[in-house]
């Protein structure tokens, strides 16, 4: 049973490493937007998408291990108390490091999102100033616009 506790702490360390990598990617996105470097932004977004898939796998492992330990439904605040005495200090350190990494990630991702949103608003203003229409609703074409004939499909065929 102690091995499962150690495995779970190891998984939390992997999660912390993933959050640190996501923080780096958020910084890269912010820098790319500030430099108007769409290629670098696209690359960071692709890496971020791959990281999100890896995080899904980690979440599945985490859920399985928590159930195995009888701690399912526990949050990080209660995790340390559910650990054996000899592992509680290590668990507390791991949980604290994970929380810190999460805070850094949340802050860097907020900066990246705000920077991207500001630049998108600037682009909308430039487009509007040059006679472009404003976008209404989802997509890039206003509602009611007919697609070109070569893009139409007859689904009844």
PDB file of C-alpha atoms in Angstrom:
ATOM      1  CA  UNK A   1       0.000   0.000   0.000  1.00  0.00           C
ATOM      2  CA  UNK A   2       2.874   2.433   0.769  1.00  0.00           C
ATOM      3  CA  UNK A   3       4.053   2.023  -2.828  1.00  0.00           C
ATOM      4  CA  UNK A   4       0.720   3.403  -4.061  1.00  0.00           C
ATOM      5  CA  UNK A   5       1.151   6.465  -1.839  1.00  0.00           C
ATOM      6  CA  UNK A   6       4.620   7.067  -3.271  1.00  0.00           C
ATOM      7  CA  UNK A   7       3.288   6.529  -6.808  1.00  0.00           C
ATOM      8  CA  UNK A   8       0.606   9.132  -6.218  1.00  0.00           C
ATOM      9  CA  UNK A   9       3.173  11.676  -5.016  1.00  0.00           C
ATOM     10  CA  UNK A  10       5.239  10.894  -8.095  1.00  0.00           C
ATOM     11  CA  UNK A  11       2.184  11.512 -10.267  1.00  0.00           C
ATOM     12  CA  UNK A  12       1.615  14.858  -8.535  1.00  0.00           C
ATOM     13  CA  UNK A  13       5.250  15.745  -9.294  1.00  0.00           C
ATOM     14  CA  UNK A  14       4.619  14.893 -12.960  1.00  0.00           C
ATOM     15  CA  UNK A  15       1.555  17.110 -12.869  1.00  0.00           C
ATOM     16  CA  UNK A  16       3.619  19.934 -11.366  1.00  0.00           C
ATOM     17  CA  UNK A  17       6.169  19.525 -14.171  1.00  0.00           C
ATOM     18  CA  UNK A  18       3.345  19.675 -16.720  1.00  0.00           C
ATOM     19  CA  UNK A  19       1.994  22.861 -15.151  1.00  0.00           C
ATOM     20  CA  UNK A  20       5.482  24.387 -15.253  1.00  0.00           C
ATOM     21  CA  UNK A  21       5.696  23.501 -18.956  1.00  0.00           C
ATOM     22  CA  UNK A  22       2.253  25.029 -19.566  1.00  0.00           C
ATOM     23  CA  UNK A  23       3.442  28.188 -17.801  1.00  0.00           C
ATOM     24  CA  UNK A  24       6.421  28.327 -20.162  1.00  0.00           C
ATOM     25  CA  UNK A  25       4.085  27.899 -23.131  1.00  0.00           C
ATOM     26  CA  UNK A  26       1.853  30.707 -21.846  1.00  0.00           C
ATOM     27  CA  UNK A  27       4.912  32.964 -21.646  1.00  0.00           C
ATOM     28  CA  UNK A  28       5.845  31.941 -25.194  1.00  0.00           C
ATOM     29  CA  UNK A  29       2.329  32.785 -26.392  1.00  0.00           C
ATOM     30  CA  UNK A  30       2.485  36.198 -24.716  1.00  0.00           C
ATOM     31  CA  UNK A  31       5.869  36.932 -26.281  1.00  0.00           C
ATOM     32  CA  UNK A  32       4.703  35.743 -29.707  1.00  0.00           C
ATOM     33  CA  UNK A  33       1.606  37.958 -29.579  1.00  0.00           C
ATOM     34  CA  UNK A  34       3.674  40.973 -28.526  1.00  0.00           C
ATOM     35  CA  UNK A  35       6.071  40.336 -31.437  1.00  0.00           C
ATOM     36  CA  UNK A  36       3.163  39.723 -33.850  1.00  0.00           C
ATOM     37  CA  UNK A  37       4.725  36.329 -34.576  1.00  0.00           C
ATOM     38  CA  UNK A  38       1.839  34.129 -35.694  1.00  0.00           C
ATOM     39  CA  UNK A  39       4.088  31.167 -36.473  1.00  0.00           C
ATOM     40  CA  UNK A  40       5.506  31.112 -32.929  1.00  0.00           C
ATOM     41  CA  UNK A  41       1.994  31.552 -31.519  1.00  0.00           C
ATOM     42  CA  UNK A  42       0.721  28.637 -33.600  1.00  0.00           C
ATOM     43  CA  UNK A  43       3.612  26.441 -32.455  1.00  0.00           C
ATOM     44  CA  UNK A  44       2.952  27.279 -28.798  1.00  0.00           C
ATOM     45  CA  UNK A  45      -0.753  26.515 -29.260  1.00  0.00           C
ATOM     46  CA  UNK A  46       0.050  23.143 -30.842  1.00  0.00           C
ATOM     47  CA  UNK A  47       2.366  22.247 -27.955  1.00  0.00           C
ATOM     48  CA  UNK A  48      -0.278  23.380 -25.480  1.00  0.00           C
ATOM     49  CA  UNK A  49      -2.840  21.137 -27.163  1.00  0.00           C
ATOM     50  CA  UNK A  50      -0.472  18.165 -26.939  1.00  0.00           C
ATOM     51  CA  UNK A  51       0.096  18.946 -23.252  1.00  0.00           C
ATOM     52  CA  UNK A  52      -3.644  18.956 -22.628  1.00  0.00           C
ATOM     53  CA  UNK A  53      -3.858  15.413 -24.017  1.00  0.00           C
ATOM     54  CA  UNK A  54      -1.043  14.335 -21.706  1.00  0.00           C
ATOM     55  CA  UNK A  55      -2.884  15.942 -18.793  1.00  0.00           C
ATOM     56  CA  UNK A  56      -5.955  13.857 -19.574  1.00  0.00           C
ATOM     57  CA  UNK A  57      -3.855  10.732 -19.231  1.00  0.00           C
ATOM     58  CA  UNK A  58      -2.451  11.977 -15.937  1.00  0.00           C
ATOM     59  CA  UNK A  59      -5.965  12.697 -14.685  1.00  0.00           C
ATOM     60  CA  UNK A  60      -7.041   9.127 -15.436  1.00  0.00           C
ATOM     61  CA  UNK A  61      -4.037   7.779 -13.516  1.00  0.00           C
ATOM     62  CA  UNK A  62      -4.697  10.187 -10.655  1.00  0.00           C
ATOM     63  CA  UNK A  63      -8.322   9.117 -10.323  1.00  0.00           C
ATOM     64  CA  UNK A  64      -7.348   5.432 -10.399  1.00  0.00           C
ATOM     65  CA  UNK A  65      -4.660   5.872  -7.737  1.00  0.00           C
ATOM     66  CA  UNK A  66      -6.938   7.900  -5.468  1.00  0.00           C
ATOM     67  CA  UNK A  67      -9.537   5.156  -5.629  1.00  0.00           C
ATOM     68  CA  UNK A  68      -6.871   2.544  -4.922  1.00  0.00           C
ATOM     69  CA  UNK A  69      -5.746   4.526  -1.862  1.00  0.00           C
ATOM     70  CA  UNK A  70      -9.303   4.963  -0.645  1.00  0.00           C
ATOM     71  CA  UNK A  71      -8.945   8.744  -0.968  1.00  0.00           C
ATOM     72  CA  UNK A  72     -11.308   9.309  -3.893  1.00  0.00           C
ATOM     73  CA  UNK A  73     -13.246  12.508  -3.429  1.00  0.00           C
ATOM     74  CA  UNK A  74     -10.349  14.016  -1.468  1.00  0.00           C
ATOM     75  CA  UNK A  75      -8.955  17.350  -2.474  1.00  0.00           C
ATOM     76  CA  UNK A  76      -5.355  18.485  -2.037  1.00  0.00           C
ATOM     77  CA  UNK A  77      -6.134  20.163   1.279  1.00  0.00           C
ATOM     78  CA  UNK A  78      -7.246  16.863   2.820  1.00  0.00           C
ATOM     79  CA  UNK A  79      -4.708  14.681   1.030  1.00  0.00           C
ATOM     80  CA  UNK A  80      -1.887  15.069   3.557  1.00  0.00           C
ATOM     81  CA  UNK A  81      -4.117  13.943   6.434  1.00  0.00           C
ATOM     82  CA  UNK A  82      -4.959  10.737   4.543  1.00  0.00           C
ATOM     83  CA  UNK A  83      -1.305   9.778   4.146  1.00  0.00           C
ATOM     84  CA  UNK A  84       0.653   7.537   6.529  1.00  0.00           C
ATOM     85  CA  UNK A  85       2.610   9.503   9.159  1.00  0.00           C
ATOM     86  CA  UNK A  86       6.005   8.666   7.622  1.00  0.00           C
ATOM     87  CA  UNK A  87       4.949  10.140   4.247  1.00  0.00           C
ATOM     88  CA  UNK A  88       2.986  13.184   5.438  1.00  0.00           C
ATOM     89  CA  UNK A  89       5.941  15.585   5.264  1.00  0.00           C
ATOM     90  CA  UNK A  90       6.764  14.490   1.709  1.00  0.00           C
ATOM     91  CA  UNK A  91       3.084  14.729   0.777  1.00  0.00           C
ATOM     92  CA  UNK A  92       2.861  18.266   2.195  1.00  0.00           C
ATOM     93  CA  UNK A  93       5.933  19.371   0.230  1.00  0.00           C
ATOM     94  CA  UNK A  94       4.572  17.846  -2.969  1.00  0.00           C
ATOM     95  CA  UNK A  95       1.130  19.413  -2.498  1.00  0.00           C
ATOM     96  CA  UNK A  96       2.642  22.836  -1.725  1.00  0.00           C
ATOM     97  CA  UNK A  97       4.877  22.695  -4.808  1.00  0.00           C
ATOM     98  CA  UNK A  98       1.899  21.670  -6.963  1.00  0.00           C
ATOM     99  CA  UNK A  99      -0.211  24.536  -5.627  1.00  0.00           C
ATOM    100  CA  UNK A 100       2.591  27.004  -6.288  1.00  0.00           C
ATOM    101  CA  UNK A 101       3.025  25.732  -9.851  1.00  0.00           C
ATOM    102  CA  UNK A 102      -0.717  25.999 -10.406  1.00  0.00           C
ATOM    103  CA  UNK A 103      -0.750  29.628  -9.211  1.00  0.00           C
ATOM    104  CA  UNK A 104       2.128  30.493 -11.543  1.00  0.00           C
ATOM    105  CA  UNK A 105       0.350  28.768 -14.425  1.00  0.00           C
ATOM    106  CA  UNK A 106      -2.924  30.520 -13.705  1.00  0.00           C
ATOM    107  CA  UNK A 107      -1.228  33.922 -13.594  1.00  0.00           C
ATOM    108  CA  UNK A 108       0.824  33.390 -16.763  1.00  0.00           C
ATOM    109  CA  UNK A 109      -2.174  32.027 -18.666  1.00  0.00           C
ATOM    110  CA  UNK A 110      -4.251  35.039 -17.575  1.00  0.00           C
ATOM    111  CA  UNK A 111      -1.554  37.371 -18.929  1.00  0.00           C
ATOM    112  CA  UNK A 112      -1.399  35.427 -22.214  1.00  0.00           C
ATOM    113  CA  UNK A 113      -5.193  35.494 -22.602  1.00  0.00           C
ATOM    114  CA  UNK A 114      -5.396  39.222 -21.840  1.00  0.00           C
ATOM    115  CA  UNK A 115      -2.573  40.011 -24.253  1.00  0.00           C
ATOM    116  CA  UNK A 116      -4.218  37.980 -27.000  1.00  0.00           C
ATOM    117  CA  UNK A 117      -7.621  39.577 -26.367  1.00  0.00           C
ATOM    118  CA  UNK A 118      -6.134  43.094 -26.484  1.00  0.00           C
ATOM    119  CA  UNK A 119      -4.432  42.365 -29.790  1.00  0.00           C
ATOM    120  CA  UNK A 120      -7.623  40.876 -31.222  1.00  0.00           C
ATOM    121  CA  UNK A 121      -9.536  44.026 -30.242  1.00  0.00           C
ATOM    122  CA  UNK A 122      -6.859  46.129 -31.952  1.00  0.00           C
ATOM    123  CA  UNK A 123      -7.214  44.012 -35.095  1.00  0.00           C
ATOM    124  CA  UNK A 124     -10.985  44.473 -35.042  1.00  0.00           C
ATOM    125  CA  UNK A 125     -10.514  48.250 -34.831  1.00  0.00           C
ATOM    126  CA  UNK A 126      -8.061  48.237 -37.738  1.00  0.00           C
ATOM    127  CA  UNK A 127     -10.392  46.129 -39.868  1.00  0.00           C
ATOM    128  CA  UNK A 128     -13.340  48.401 -39.036  1.00  0.00           C
ATOM    129  CA  UNK A 129     -11.262  51.527 -39.811  1.00  0.00           C
ATOM    130  CA  UNK A 130     -10.449  50.135 -43.244  1.00  0.00           C
ATOM    131  CA  UNK A 131     -14.087  49.529 -44.101  1.00  0.00           C
ATOM    132  CA  UNK A 132     -14.337  45.926 -42.938  1.00  0.00           C
ATOM    133  CA  UNK A 133     -17.533  44.820 -41.289  1.00  0.00           C
ATOM    134  CA  UNK A 134     -17.826  43.802 -37.709  1.00  0.00           C
ATOM    135  CA  UNK A 135     -18.255  40.152 -36.898  1.00  0.00           C
ATOM    136  CA  UNK A 136     -21.661  39.254 -35.497  1.00  0.00           C
ATOM    137  CA  UNK A 137     -22.108  35.857 -33.930  1.00  0.00           C
ATOM    138  CA  UNK A 138     -19.861  32.861 -34.357  1.00  0.00           C
ATOM    139  CA  UNK A 139     -17.776  32.452 -37.486  1.00  0.00           C
ATOM    140  CA  UNK A 140     -16.421  35.020 -39.882  1.00  0.00           C
ATOM    141  CA  UNK A 141     -19.391  35.692 -42.121  1.00  0.00           C
ATOM    142  CA  UNK A 142     -22.468  37.631 -41.085  1.00  0.00           C
ATOM    143  CA  UNK A 143     -25.657  35.579 -40.835  1.00  0.00           C
ATOM    144  CA  UNK A 144     -27.609  35.190 -44.050  1.00  0.00           C
ATOM    145  CA  UNK A 145     -24.659  35.371 -46.448  1.00  0.00           C
ATOM    146  CA  UNK A 146     -24.822  32.747 -49.209  1.00  0.00           C
ATOM    147  CA  UNK A 147     -21.694  30.602 -49.646  1.00  0.00           C
ATOM    148  CA  UNK A 148     -20.164  30.482 -53.151  1.00  0.00           C
ATOM    149  CA  UNK A 149     -21.724  27.940 -55.541  1.00  0.00           C
ATOM    150  CA  UNK A 150     -18.634  25.712 -55.515  1.00  0.00           C
ATOM    151  CA  UNK A 151     -18.936  25.377 -51.728  1.00  0.00           C
ATOM    152  CA  UNK A 152     -22.565  24.270 -51.760  1.00  0.00           C
ATOM    153  CA  UNK A 153     -23.401  20.591 -51.490  1.00  0.00           C
ATOM    154  CA  UNK A 154     -26.559  18.750 -52.355  1.00  0.00           C
ATOM    155  CA  UNK A 155     -26.959  16.223 -49.538  1.00  0.00           C
ATOM    156  CA  UNK A 156     -29.955  14.616 -51.222  1.00  0.00           C
ATOM    157  CA  UNK A 157     -27.779  12.970 -53.858  1.00  0.00           C
TER     158      UNK A 157
END
